[in-house]
Coordinates of C-alpha atoms in Angstrom, one line a residue:
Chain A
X1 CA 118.4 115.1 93.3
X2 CA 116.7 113.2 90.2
X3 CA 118.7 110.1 90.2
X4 CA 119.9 108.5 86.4
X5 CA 119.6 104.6 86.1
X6 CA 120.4 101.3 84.8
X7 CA 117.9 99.2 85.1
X8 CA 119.7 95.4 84.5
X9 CA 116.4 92.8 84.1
X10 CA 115.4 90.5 81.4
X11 CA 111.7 91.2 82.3
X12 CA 109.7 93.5 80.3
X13 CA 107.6 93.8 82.8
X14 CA 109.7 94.8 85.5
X15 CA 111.8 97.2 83.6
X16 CA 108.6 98.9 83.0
X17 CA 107.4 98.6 86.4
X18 CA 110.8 99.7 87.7
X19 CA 110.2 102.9 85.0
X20 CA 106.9 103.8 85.9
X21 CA 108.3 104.0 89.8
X22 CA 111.1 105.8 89.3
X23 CA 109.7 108.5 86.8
X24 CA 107.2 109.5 89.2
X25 CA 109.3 110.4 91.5
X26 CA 111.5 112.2 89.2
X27 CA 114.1 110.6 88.4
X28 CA 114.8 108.5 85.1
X29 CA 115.6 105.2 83.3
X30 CA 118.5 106.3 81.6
X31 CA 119.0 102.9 79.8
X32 CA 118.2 98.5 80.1
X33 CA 120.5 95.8 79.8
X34 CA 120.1 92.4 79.9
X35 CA 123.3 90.4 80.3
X36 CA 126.8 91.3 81.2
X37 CA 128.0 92.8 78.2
X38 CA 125.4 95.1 77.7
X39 CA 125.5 95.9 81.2
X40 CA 129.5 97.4 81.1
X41 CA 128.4 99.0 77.6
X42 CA 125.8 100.7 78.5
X43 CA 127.3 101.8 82.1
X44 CA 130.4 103.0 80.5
X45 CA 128.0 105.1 78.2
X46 CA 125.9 106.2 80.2
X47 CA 127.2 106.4 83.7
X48 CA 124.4 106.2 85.8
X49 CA 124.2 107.2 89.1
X50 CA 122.7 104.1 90.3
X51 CA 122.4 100.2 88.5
X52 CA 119.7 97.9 89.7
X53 CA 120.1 94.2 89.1
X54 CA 117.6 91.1 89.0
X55 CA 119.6 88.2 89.9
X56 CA 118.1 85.5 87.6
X57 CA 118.9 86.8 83.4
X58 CA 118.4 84.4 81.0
X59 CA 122.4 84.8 79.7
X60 CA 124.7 84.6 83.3
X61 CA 123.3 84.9 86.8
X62 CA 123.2 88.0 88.5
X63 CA 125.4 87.9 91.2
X64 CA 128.4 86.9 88.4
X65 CA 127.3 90.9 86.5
X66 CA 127.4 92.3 90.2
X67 CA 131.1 90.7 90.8
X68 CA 132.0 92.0 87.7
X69 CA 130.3 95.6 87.7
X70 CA 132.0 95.8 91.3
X71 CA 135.7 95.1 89.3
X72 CA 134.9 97.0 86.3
X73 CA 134.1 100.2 88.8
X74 CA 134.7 99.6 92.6
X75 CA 132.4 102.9 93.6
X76 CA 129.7 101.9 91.3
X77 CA 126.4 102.2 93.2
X78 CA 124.2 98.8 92.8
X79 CA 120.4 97.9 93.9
X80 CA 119.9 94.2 93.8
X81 CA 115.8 93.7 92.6
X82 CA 114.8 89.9 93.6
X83 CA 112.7 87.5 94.8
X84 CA 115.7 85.7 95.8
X85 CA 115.9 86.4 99.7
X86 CA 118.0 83.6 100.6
X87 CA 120.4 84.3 103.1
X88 CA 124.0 82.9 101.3
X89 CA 122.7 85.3 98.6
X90 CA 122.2 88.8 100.6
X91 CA 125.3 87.6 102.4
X92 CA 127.2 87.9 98.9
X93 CA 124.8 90.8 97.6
X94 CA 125.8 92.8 100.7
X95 CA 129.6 91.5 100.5
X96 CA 129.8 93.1 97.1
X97 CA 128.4 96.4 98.6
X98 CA 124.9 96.2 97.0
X99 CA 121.9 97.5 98.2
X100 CA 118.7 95.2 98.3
X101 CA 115.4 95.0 97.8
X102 CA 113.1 92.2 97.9
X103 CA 110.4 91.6 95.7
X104 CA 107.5 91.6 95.7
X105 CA 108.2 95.6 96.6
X106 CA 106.4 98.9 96.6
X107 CA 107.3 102.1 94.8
X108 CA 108.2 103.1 98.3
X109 CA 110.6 100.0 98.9
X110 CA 112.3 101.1 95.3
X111 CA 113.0 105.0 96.2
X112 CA 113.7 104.4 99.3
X113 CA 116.9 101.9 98.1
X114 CA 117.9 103.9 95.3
X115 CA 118.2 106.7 97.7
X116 CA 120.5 105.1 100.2
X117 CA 122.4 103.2 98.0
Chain G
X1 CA 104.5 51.9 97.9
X2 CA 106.9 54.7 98.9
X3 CA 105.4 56.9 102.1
X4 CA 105.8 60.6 101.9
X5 CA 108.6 61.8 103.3
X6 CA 107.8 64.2 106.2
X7 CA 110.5 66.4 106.7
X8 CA 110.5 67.0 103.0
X9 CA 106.5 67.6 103.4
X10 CA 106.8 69.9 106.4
X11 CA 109.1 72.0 104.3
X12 CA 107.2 72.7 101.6
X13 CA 104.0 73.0 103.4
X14 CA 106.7 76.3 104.6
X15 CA 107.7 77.4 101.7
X16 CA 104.1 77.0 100.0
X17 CA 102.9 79.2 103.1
X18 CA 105.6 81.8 102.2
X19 CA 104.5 81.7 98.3
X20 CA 100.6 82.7 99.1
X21 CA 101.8 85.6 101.4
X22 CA 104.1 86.8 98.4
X23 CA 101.1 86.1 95.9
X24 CA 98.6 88.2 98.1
X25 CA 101.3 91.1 98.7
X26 CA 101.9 91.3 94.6
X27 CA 97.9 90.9 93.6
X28 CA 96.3 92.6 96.9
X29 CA 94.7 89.5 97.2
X30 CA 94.4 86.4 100.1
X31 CA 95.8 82.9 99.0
X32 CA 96.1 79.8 100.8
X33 CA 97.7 76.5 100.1
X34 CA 94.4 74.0 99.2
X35 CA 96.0 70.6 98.5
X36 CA 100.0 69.4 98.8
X37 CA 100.8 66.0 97.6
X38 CA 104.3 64.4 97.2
X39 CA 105.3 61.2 94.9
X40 CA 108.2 59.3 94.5
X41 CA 109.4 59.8 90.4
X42 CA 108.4 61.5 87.8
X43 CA 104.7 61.5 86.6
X44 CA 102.9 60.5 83.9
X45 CA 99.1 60.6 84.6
X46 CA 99.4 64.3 86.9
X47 CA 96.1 62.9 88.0
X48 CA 95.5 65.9 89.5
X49 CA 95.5 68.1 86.9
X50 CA 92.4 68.5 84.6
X51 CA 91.5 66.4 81.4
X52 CA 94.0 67.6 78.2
X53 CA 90.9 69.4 76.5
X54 CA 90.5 71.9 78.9
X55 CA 90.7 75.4 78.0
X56 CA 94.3 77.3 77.5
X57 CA 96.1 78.1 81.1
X58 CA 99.1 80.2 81.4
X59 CA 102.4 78.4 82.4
X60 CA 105.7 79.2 83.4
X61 CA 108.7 76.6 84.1
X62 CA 111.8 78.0 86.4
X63 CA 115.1 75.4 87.4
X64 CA 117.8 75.7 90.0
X65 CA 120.4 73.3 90.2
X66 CA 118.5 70.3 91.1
X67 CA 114.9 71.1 90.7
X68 CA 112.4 72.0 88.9
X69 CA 109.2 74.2 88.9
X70 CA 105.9 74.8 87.2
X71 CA 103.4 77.4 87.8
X72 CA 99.9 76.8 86.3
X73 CA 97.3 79.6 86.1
X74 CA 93.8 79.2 85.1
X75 CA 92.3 82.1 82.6
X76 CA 90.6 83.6 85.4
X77 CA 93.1 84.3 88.1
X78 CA 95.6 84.6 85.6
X79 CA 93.9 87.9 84.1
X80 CA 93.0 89.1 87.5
X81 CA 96.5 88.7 89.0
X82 CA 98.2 90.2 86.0
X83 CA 95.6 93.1 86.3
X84 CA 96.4 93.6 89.8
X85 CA 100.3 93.3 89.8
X86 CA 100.9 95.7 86.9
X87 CA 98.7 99.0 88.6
X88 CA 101.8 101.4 88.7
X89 CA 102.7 100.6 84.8
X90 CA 99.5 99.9 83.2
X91 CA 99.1 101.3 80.4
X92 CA 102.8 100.5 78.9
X93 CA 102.8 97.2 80.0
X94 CA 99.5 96.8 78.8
X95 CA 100.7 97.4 75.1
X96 CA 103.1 94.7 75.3
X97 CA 102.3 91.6 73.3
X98 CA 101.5 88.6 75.3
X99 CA 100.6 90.6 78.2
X100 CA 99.5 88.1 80.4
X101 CA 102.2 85.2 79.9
X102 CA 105.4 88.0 80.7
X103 CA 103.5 89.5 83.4
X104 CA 102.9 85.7 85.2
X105 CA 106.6 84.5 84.2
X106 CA 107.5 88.1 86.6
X107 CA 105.2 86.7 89.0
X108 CA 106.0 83.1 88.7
X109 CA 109.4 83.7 89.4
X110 CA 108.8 85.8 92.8
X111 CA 106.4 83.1 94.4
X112 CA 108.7 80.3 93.2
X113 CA 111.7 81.9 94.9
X114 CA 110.2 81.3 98.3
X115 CA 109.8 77.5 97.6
X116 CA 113.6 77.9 96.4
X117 CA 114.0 80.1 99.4
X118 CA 113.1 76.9 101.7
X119 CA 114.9 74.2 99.7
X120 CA 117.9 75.8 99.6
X121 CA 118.0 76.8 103.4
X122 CA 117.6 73.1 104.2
X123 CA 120.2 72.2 102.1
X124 CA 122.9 74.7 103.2
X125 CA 123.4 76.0 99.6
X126 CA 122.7 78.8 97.4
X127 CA 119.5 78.7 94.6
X128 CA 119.4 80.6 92.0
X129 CA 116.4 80.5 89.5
X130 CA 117.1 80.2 86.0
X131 CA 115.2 83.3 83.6
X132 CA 111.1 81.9 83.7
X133 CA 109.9 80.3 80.6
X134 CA 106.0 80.6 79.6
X135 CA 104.7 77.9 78.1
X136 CA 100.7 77.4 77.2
X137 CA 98.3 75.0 76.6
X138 CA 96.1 72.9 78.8
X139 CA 97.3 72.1 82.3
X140 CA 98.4 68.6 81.2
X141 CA 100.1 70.0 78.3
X142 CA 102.1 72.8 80.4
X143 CA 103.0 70.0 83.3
X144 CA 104.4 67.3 80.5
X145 CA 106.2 70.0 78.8
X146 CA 108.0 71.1 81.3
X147 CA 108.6 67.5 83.2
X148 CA 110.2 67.0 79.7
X149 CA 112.7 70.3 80.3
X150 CA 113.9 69.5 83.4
X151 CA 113.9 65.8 82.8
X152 CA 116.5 66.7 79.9
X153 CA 118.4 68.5 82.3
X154 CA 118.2 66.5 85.8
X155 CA 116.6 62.8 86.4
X156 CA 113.6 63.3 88.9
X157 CA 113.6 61.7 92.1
X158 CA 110.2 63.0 93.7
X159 CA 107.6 65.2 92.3
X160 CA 105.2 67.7 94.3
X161 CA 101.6 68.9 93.3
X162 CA 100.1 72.3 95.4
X163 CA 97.3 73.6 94.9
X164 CA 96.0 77.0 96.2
X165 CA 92.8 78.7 96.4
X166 CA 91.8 82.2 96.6
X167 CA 88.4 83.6 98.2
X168 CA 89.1 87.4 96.7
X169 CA 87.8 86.0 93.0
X170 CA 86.9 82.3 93.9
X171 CA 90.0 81.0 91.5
X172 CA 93.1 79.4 92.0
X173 CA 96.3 78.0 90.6
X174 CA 98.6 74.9 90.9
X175 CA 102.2 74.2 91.0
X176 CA 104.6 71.5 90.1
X177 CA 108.0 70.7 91.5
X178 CA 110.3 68.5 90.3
X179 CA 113.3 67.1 93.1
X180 CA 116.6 65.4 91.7
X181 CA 118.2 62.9 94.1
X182 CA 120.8 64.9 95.6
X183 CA 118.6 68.3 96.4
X184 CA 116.0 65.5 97.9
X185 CA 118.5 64.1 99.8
X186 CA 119.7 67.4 101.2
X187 CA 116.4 68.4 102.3
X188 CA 114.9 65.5 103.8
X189 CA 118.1 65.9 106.5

């Protein structure tokens, strides 16, 4: 099933990336956000089937959009993208029901997330 | 004069391991950590670094609560790397302007985070980076300018200088870290 997405990063580069990866495999970048109030706007427009979220934006910190994304919509489906593998942050990512995937990561890494999230 | 702290040293020489492996993964390259030197303070010399005439690098400055970082890349492996990390969206991203600095703030950011990764395990907290910030200009220029950013934010208590080498394209790069008091104190336990 071709999956529609949010893609939440600040990077141009990995929004791109994350585009590139996703479209090949036949599903599409439905829309980008970049801090938390573009993220409920455009989610609320859009509906995606699936969000994926960078943990450090320039405007609020990612886990704060997850917390919030997980309030605004408790069956929301979320991919956390980051380099950030600490352990007290998976411990929150996966408290808040997120999927993760560490970067650096492979367009293999990416479908295989957004498939079991 | 002060002594390097061990512990401290030990833990970075980890976390700088952990930041070639993610480097080679990203650029299908081999890295490895060349020089890792720790001082008490801030700096002013970065005797280290080349002269301030030397030929535009490509820098990127991350914080966390309590430190500071600054990646440095040369022309050379900076092209190569960007090159190399971007094969599955090359030709959009190669149409964006400033190619080279947003593609090494993206990769800045994922090396870092293993440094961070280190620090924050030692200390028992959570690290988040802040959004990567490029900054160009020699690699005097890039270190003093973003010294100055996180000395506005945080007073520096002990400064790191790594260097790695690759032998896949004979290059290399360097990073800065700046260490506050408190985050020192945390990871030196």
């Amino acid at each position: 099933m071709a999956l529609r997405i949010l893609v939440v990063d600040d990077s141009p580069v990995s929004r791109i990336l994350i585009t590139e990866m996703v479209r090949e495999n036949g599903h599409q970048v439905v829309a980008e956000a970049e801090n938390l109030a573009q993220v409920l706007a455009a989610y609320k427009t859009h509906k995606p089937d699936v969000v994926t979220l960078d943990l450090s934006l320039a405007s609020e910190d990612g886990l704060t959009i997850l917390k919030a994304l997980r309030q605004f919509d408790p069956k929301a489906k979320i991919v956390v993208i980051s380099g950030n593998s600490q352990t007290k942050v998976i411990d929150e990512i996966t408290a808040a029901g997120a999927g993760y995937v560490p970067k650096p990561f492979t367009q293999e890494d990416l479908i295989k997330a957004l498939g079991a999230s | 004069m002060n002594q390097a702290p061990q512990t401290l040293l030990k833990l970075l020489q980890n976390g700088a391991a952990k930041c070639a492996g993610r480097l080679g993964k990203l650029s299908f390259s081999t890295w490895e950590l060349d020089t890792l030197s720790l001082l008490p303070g801030s700096r002013e010399s970065f005797a280290e670094l080349a002269p301030a005439a030397g030929e535009d690098h490509f820098g990127t400055f991350l914080s966390a609560p309590g430190a500071g970082f600054v990646v440095i890349f040369p022309p050379k492996s900076g092209f190569l790397i960007a090159n190399r990390f971007t094969l599955a969206g090359a030709d959009p991203v190669d149409a964006l302007a400033e190619r080279e600095s947003k593609v090494l703030a993206e990769v800045s950011a994922i090396i870092v985070n293993a440094i961070a990764e280190v620090l924050a395990a030692a200390g028992s907290q959570a690290l988040i980076l802040s959004a990567p910030q490029s900054l160009r200009g020699s690699q005097k220029e890039i270190a003093r300018l973003a010294q100055e950013k996180h000395a506005a934010q945080s007073k520096i208590s002990w400064t790191a200088y790594a260097r790695f080498k690759t032998p896949t394209f004979s290059s290399h790069f360097e990073l800065l870290i700046f260490l506050d008091a408190k985050l020192f104190g945390l990871a030196q336990k």
